[in-house]
Amino acid sequence: MNRLLLAAYPEPYRSRHGEELLTCLAEAYPGRSWPPPREVAALVRAGVQARARATAHDTARPWWLDGIHLAALALAALALVPYLQDVWHWALRIDPGQHAMAFHFSGWYPWAEGPTRIRLLPYGLLPLVCLIALLRGRPWIALPAAAAMIWAGATSHGRTLFGDEGKAGLGYYGLGTPITARDLVLSGTLCAACAVLTACRPSRLRRRSYRWLVPVVLAMYVAGGLHIISVSPTFQRGLFALEVTALIAAWAATASTGDYRWLIPVATVAFIRTQAIVLQPQGFMQSLPDLVVLVLLIAPLPVLAITAQRRQGQALAQ
């Protein structure tokens, strides 16, 4: 089990120091397959910092290009979140019945029981294609999928390609307000980011392993198998914990390197969600008090900027 902790570290570090680290853990905690929680937290934190330093020292691409790439990945994941259950049911030909996600008819699939209106594809396939293409550093594939998201959100009524209830009904809200496919700010920003990445020599982009899709498949399995939708309190608590963890990781990476690239995805997601709250104040779900939500969205931005500036100042002083 100790080898799982090595996954937090970049591959070059694992090659040089992996066996040494495993030996130290075996000697420090003989007979245990897993170190104490405090040691696990320290190792994961060190792994995140090592990955951040390796990323910041990589001169193959400018920091702002990598930041835009991370922002596009975050937006694709954000757009996919409400449709995890829907894509899972479609892929495995499952009839969700009364658990269909905000659909008046049982999933809108031909194999669903009861009165149905046929549609060909779930809308969630579009952000999923974007996410996979961006992970593999192929924004020219993500660009048409993002453009299709704009088209689907702008022309949702009366179409049977993606249907319309999944886009008109409840969607992701997390710490803010519903963000559905009709929120063209999200899909438009994602499309613009993909266009910039496509124009800036995509061969320079970082290509991540398909193993990064394992959490996505697991989330689909949980959402589809347990019928957990985005309005569920369980979903909200899990999503809140995930988002706080991501913010802490962004802060740790910035504090370790003094690099501004992690400020770009944090600022982009904060902008998307803040505008949704401003434009749809009646849609606010009160998952947390209004002031707490706005603080959680906006406060990380100056914190990250100040942290990066201080770290750069310390580096110059040394």
Coordinates of C-alpha atoms in Angstrom, one line a residue:
M1 CA 0.0 0.0 0.0
N2 CA 2.9 2.3 0.6
R3 CA 3.5 2.3 -3.2
L4 CA 0.2 4.2 -3.6
L5 CA 1.8 7.1 -1.9
L6 CA 4.5 7.3 -4.5
A7 CA 1.8 8.3 -7.1
A8 CA 1.7 11.7 -5.5
Y9 CA 5.3 12.3 -6.7
P10 CA 6.4 13.0 -10.3
E11 CA 7.9 10.1 -12.3
P12 CA 11.5 11.3 -12.2
Y13 CA 11.4 11.6 -8.4
R14 CA 9.9 8.1 -8.2
S15 CA 12.7 6.7 -10.3
R16 CA 15.5 8.3 -8.3
H17 CA 14.1 8.1 -4.7
G18 CA 11.1 5.7 -4.8
E19 CA 12.8 2.6 -3.4
E20 CA 14.6 4.7 -0.8
L21 CA 11.4 6.2 0.4
L22 CA 9.7 2.8 0.6
T23 CA 12.6 1.4 2.6
C24 CA 12.4 4.3 5.0
L25 CA 8.7 3.7 5.5
A26 CA 9.2 0.0 6.1
E27 CA 11.9 0.7 8.7
A28 CA 10.0 3.4 10.4
Y29 CA 6.7 1.5 10.6
P30 CA 7.6 -2.3 10.5
G31 CA 4.7 -4.6 10.0
R32 CA 2.4 -1.8 8.8
S33 CA 1.1 -1.6 5.2
W34 CA 0.1 2.0 5.7
P35 CA 1.8 4.8 7.7
P36 CA -0.1 6.9 10.3
P37 CA -2.5 9.6 8.9
R38 CA -0.1 12.4 9.8
E39 CA 2.7 10.8 7.9
V40 CA 0.4 10.2 4.9
A41 CA -0.6 13.9 4.9
A42 CA 3.1 14.9 5.0
L43 CA 4.0 12.6 2.1
V44 CA 1.1 13.7 0.0
R45 CA 1.9 17.4 0.7
A46 CA 5.6 16.8 -0.3
G47 CA 4.4 15.0 -3.4
V48 CA 2.2 17.9 -4.5
Q49 CA 5.1 20.3 -3.9
A50 CA 7.5 18.1 -5.9
R51 CA 5.0 18.0 -8.8
A52 CA 4.5 21.7 -8.6
R53 CA 8.2 22.4 -8.7
A54 CA 8.7 20.0 -11.6
T55 CA 5.9 21.8 -13.5
A56 CA 7.3 25.3 -12.8
H57 CA 10.8 24.3 -13.9
D58 CA 9.6 22.8 -17.2
T59 CA 10.6 25.4 -19.8
A60 CA 8.9 23.6 -22.7
R61 CA 5.9 26.0 -22.4
P62 CA 5.2 29.4 -20.9
W63 CA 3.4 29.5 -17.6
W64 CA 0.4 31.4 -19.0
L65 CA -0.2 28.7 -21.6
D66 CA -0.1 26.0 -19.0
G67 CA -2.5 28.1 -16.9
I68 CA -5.0 28.4 -19.7
H69 CA -4.7 24.7 -20.3
L70 CA -5.5 24.0 -16.6
A71 CA -8.4 26.5 -16.8
A72 CA -9.9 24.7 -19.8
L73 CA -9.6 21.4 -18.0
A74 CA -11.4 22.9 -14.9
L75 CA -14.2 24.3 -17.0
A76 CA -14.7 21.0 -18.9
A77 CA -14.9 19.1 -15.6
L78 CA -17.3 21.8 -14.2
A79 CA -19.6 21.4 -17.2
L80 CA -19.5 17.6 -17.0
V81 CA -20.4 17.4 -13.3
P82 CA -24.2 17.7 -13.6
Y83 CA -24.3 15.0 -16.3
L84 CA -22.2 12.2 -14.7
Q85 CA -25.3 10.1 -13.9
D86 CA -26.8 10.7 -17.4
V87 CA -23.7 9.7 -19.3
W88 CA -23.2 6.5 -17.1
H89 CA -26.8 5.4 -17.7
W90 CA -26.5 6.1 -21.5
A91 CA -23.2 4.2 -21.8
L92 CA -24.5 1.1 -20.0
R93 CA -28.1 1.3 -21.4
I94 CA -29.6 1.7 -17.9
D95 CA -33.1 2.9 -17.4
P96 CA -32.9 5.4 -14.5
G97 CA -36.7 5.4 -14.1
Q98 CA -37.8 7.9 -11.4
H99 CA -34.1 8.7 -10.7
A100 CA -33.6 10.4 -14.1
M101 CA -31.7 13.6 -13.7
A102 CA -34.2 16.5 -14.1
F103 CA -36.0 14.8 -17.0
H104 CA -39.8 14.8 -17.2
F105 CA -39.6 11.5 -19.1
S106 CA -37.6 8.5 -18.0
G107 CA -34.2 9.4 -19.3
W108 CA -35.4 10.1 -22.9
Y109 CA -33.8 6.8 -24.1
P110 CA -35.5 4.3 -26.4
W111 CA -34.9 1.5 -23.8
A112 CA -36.5 3.4 -20.9
E113 CA -39.9 2.1 -19.7
G114 CA -42.9 4.2 -19.7
P115 CA -43.6 7.3 -21.9
T116 CA -40.4 8.6 -23.4
R117 CA -39.3 11.1 -26.0
I118 CA -36.4 9.8 -27.9
R119 CA -33.0 11.6 -28.0
L120 CA -29.8 10.3 -29.5
L121 CA -27.1 11.4 -27.1
P122 CA -26.7 12.8 -23.6
Y123 CA -25.4 16.3 -23.5
G124 CA -22.7 15.3 -21.1
L125 CA -20.8 13.6 -23.9
L126 CA -19.7 17.1 -25.1
P127 CA -17.8 18.2 -22.0
L128 CA -16.5 14.6 -21.6
V129 CA -14.9 14.8 -25.1
C130 CA -13.5 18.2 -24.2
L131 CA -12.0 16.8 -21.0
I132 CA -10.4 13.8 -22.6
A133 CA -9.0 15.8 -25.5
L134 CA -7.5 18.4 -23.2
L135 CA -6.0 15.8 -21.0
R136 CA -4.2 14.4 -24.0
G137 CA -3.1 17.8 -25.2
R138 CA -5.3 17.9 -28.3
P139 CA -7.3 21.1 -28.1
W140 CA -8.2 20.9 -31.8
I141 CA -10.5 18.0 -30.9
A142 CA -11.9 19.8 -27.8
L143 CA -12.7 23.0 -29.8
P144 CA -15.5 21.6 -32.0
A145 CA -17.0 19.9 -28.9
A146 CA -17.0 23.2 -27.0
A147 CA -18.5 24.9 -30.0
A148 CA -21.2 22.2 -30.0
M149 CA -21.9 23.0 -26.3
I150 CA -22.6 26.6 -27.3
W151 CA -24.9 25.5 -30.1
A152 CA -26.8 23.0 -27.9
G153 CA -27.2 25.5 -25.1
A154 CA -28.5 28.2 -27.4
T155 CA -30.9 26.0 -29.4
S156 CA -32.1 23.6 -26.9
H157 CA -35.9 23.8 -27.4
G158 CA -37.6 21.1 -29.5
R159 CA -34.5 19.2 -30.5
T160 CA -34.0 15.4 -30.0
L161 CA -30.3 15.2 -30.6
F162 CA -29.4 16.0 -26.9
G163 CA -32.9 16.8 -25.6
D164 CA -33.6 19.9 -23.6
E165 CA -34.7 18.9 -20.1
G166 CA -31.2 18.1 -18.9
K167 CA -30.2 21.6 -19.9
A168 CA -33.2 23.4 -18.7
G169 CA -33.5 21.5 -15.4
L170 CA -31.3 21.6 -12.3
G171 CA -27.6 21.4 -12.8
Y172 CA -24.4 22.0 -11.0
Y173 CA -24.5 24.6 -8.3
G174 CA -21.9 23.7 -5.7
L175 CA -21.3 26.8 -3.7
G176 CA -23.4 29.0 -5.9
T177 CA -26.2 28.9 -8.3
P178 CA -27.4 26.4 -11.0
I179 CA -25.0 26.3 -14.0
T180 CA -26.7 24.4 -16.9
A181 CA -25.9 24.1 -20.6
R182 CA -27.9 27.3 -21.2
D183 CA -25.2 29.2 -19.3
L184 CA -23.3 30.2 -22.4
V185 CA -20.6 32.0 -20.4
L186 CA -19.2 28.7 -19.3
S187 CA -19.3 27.1 -22.7
G188 CA -18.2 30.3 -24.4
T189 CA -15.2 30.7 -22.1
L190 CA -14.3 27.0 -22.6
C191 CA -14.5 27.4 -26.4
A192 CA -12.3 30.6 -26.3
A193 CA -9.7 28.8 -24.1
C194 CA -9.6 25.8 -26.6
A195 CA -9.2 28.3 -29.5
V196 CA -6.2 29.9 -27.8
L197 CA -4.6 26.5 -27.1
T198 CA -5.2 25.4 -30.7
A199 CA -3.6 28.6 -32.0
C200 CA -0.6 28.4 -29.7
R201 CA 1.2 25.3 -31.1
P202 CA -0.7 22.5 -29.4
S203 CA 2.5 20.3 -29.5
R204 CA 3.8 22.4 -26.6
L205 CA 0.9 21.4 -24.4
R206 CA 1.3 19.0 -21.5
R207 CA -0.1 15.5 -22.3
R208 CA -1.4 13.7 -19.2
S209 CA -2.0 10.0 -18.8
Y210 CA -5.3 8.3 -19.3
R211 CA -5.0 7.4 -15.6
W212 CA -6.3 10.9 -14.8
L213 CA -9.7 9.6 -16.1
V214 CA -10.0 7.0 -13.3
P215 CA -11.5 9.5 -10.9
V216 CA -14.0 10.6 -13.6
V217 CA -15.1 7.0 -14.2
L218 CA -15.4 6.4 -10.5
A219 CA -17.5 9.6 -10.1
M220 CA -19.8 8.3 -12.9
Y221 CA -20.1 4.9 -11.3
V222 CA -21.0 6.5 -7.9
A223 CA -23.5 9.0 -9.4
G224 CA -25.1 6.4 -11.8
G225 CA -25.0 3.4 -9.5
L226 CA -26.3 5.2 -6.4
H227 CA -28.5 7.7 -8.3
I228 CA -26.8 10.7 -6.7
I229 CA -27.6 13.8 -8.6
S230 CA -26.3 17.4 -8.3
V231 CA -29.2 18.5 -6.0
S232 CA -28.4 15.8 -3.5
P233 CA -27.0 16.9 -0.1
T234 CA -24.5 14.0 -0.4
F235 CA -23.3 15.3 -3.7
Q236 CA -23.0 18.8 -2.4
R237 CA -20.9 17.8 0.6
G238 CA -18.6 15.7 -1.5
L239 CA -18.2 18.4 -4.1
F240 CA -17.5 21.0 -1.4
A241 CA -14.8 18.8 0.0
L242 CA -13.3 18.3 -3.4
E243 CA -13.2 22.0 -4.2
V244 CA -11.7 22.9 -0.9
T245 CA -9.0 20.3 -1.5
A246 CA -8.3 21.7 -5.0
L247 CA -7.9 25.2 -3.6
I248 CA -5.5 24.0 -0.9
A249 CA -3.5 22.2 -3.6
A250 CA -3.4 25.3 -5.7
W251 CA -2.2 27.4 -2.7
A252 CA 0.4 24.7 -1.8
A253 CA 1.7 24.7 -5.4
T254 CA 1.9 28.5 -5.6
A255 CA 3.6 28.7 -2.2
S256 CA 6.2 26.1 -3.2
T257 CA 7.1 27.7 -6.6
G258 CA 6.0 31.3 -6.7
D259 CA 4.4 30.6 -10.1
Y260 CA 1.2 32.3 -11.2
R261 CA -0.1 29.6 -13.5
W262 CA -2.5 28.2 -10.8
L263 CA -4.1 31.6 -10.4
I264 CA -5.6 31.3 -13.9
P265 CA -7.9 28.3 -13.4
V266 CA -8.9 29.5 -9.9
A267 CA -9.8 33.0 -11.3
T268 CA -11.6 31.5 -14.3
V269 CA -13.9 29.2 -12.2
A270 CA -14.5 32.0 -9.7
F271 CA -15.6 34.3 -12.6
I272 CA -17.9 31.7 -14.1
R273 CA -19.6 31.0 -10.8
T274 CA -19.8 34.6 -9.6
Q275 CA -21.5 35.7 -12.8
A276 CA -24.0 32.9 -12.5
I277 CA -24.9 34.1 -9.0
V278 CA -25.2 37.8 -10.2
L279 CA -27.3 36.9 -13.3
Q280 CA -29.5 34.3 -11.5
P281 CA -29.9 35.6 -7.9
Q282 CA -33.2 33.8 -7.6
G283 CA -31.5 30.5 -8.5
F284 CA -29.2 30.6 -5.5
M285 CA -29.6 27.3 -3.7
Q286 CA -28.6 28.4 -0.2
S287 CA -26.2 25.4 0.2
L288 CA -24.2 27.9 2.3
P289 CA -24.9 31.5 3.3
D290 CA -24.5 34.1 0.5
L291 CA -21.5 35.9 2.1
V292 CA -19.7 32.6 2.8
V293 CA -20.1 31.6 -0.8
L294 CA -18.8 34.9 -2.2
V295 CA -15.8 34.8 0.2
L296 CA -14.9 31.2 -0.8
L297 CA -15.1 32.2 -4.5
I298 CA -13.2 35.5 -4.4
A299 CA -10.8 35.2 -1.4
P300 CA -8.4 32.7 -3.0
L301 CA -7.5 35.1 -5.8
P302 CA -5.6 37.7 -3.7
V303 CA -4.3 34.9 -1.5
L304 CA -2.7 33.1 -4.4
A305 CA -1.3 36.3 -5.9
I306 CA 0.2 37.5 -2.6
T307 CA 1.6 34.0 -2.0
A308 CA 3.3 33.9 -5.4
Q309 CA 4.7 37.4 -5.0
R310 CA 6.2 36.6 -1.6
R311 CA 7.7 33.3 -2.8
Q312 CA 9.4 35.1 -5.7
G313 CA 10.7 37.8 -3.3
Q314 CA 12.2 35.1 -1.1
A315 CA 13.8 33.4 -4.1
L316 CA 15.4 36.7 -5.2
A317 CA 16.6 37.4 -1.7
Q318 CA 18.4 34.0 -1.6

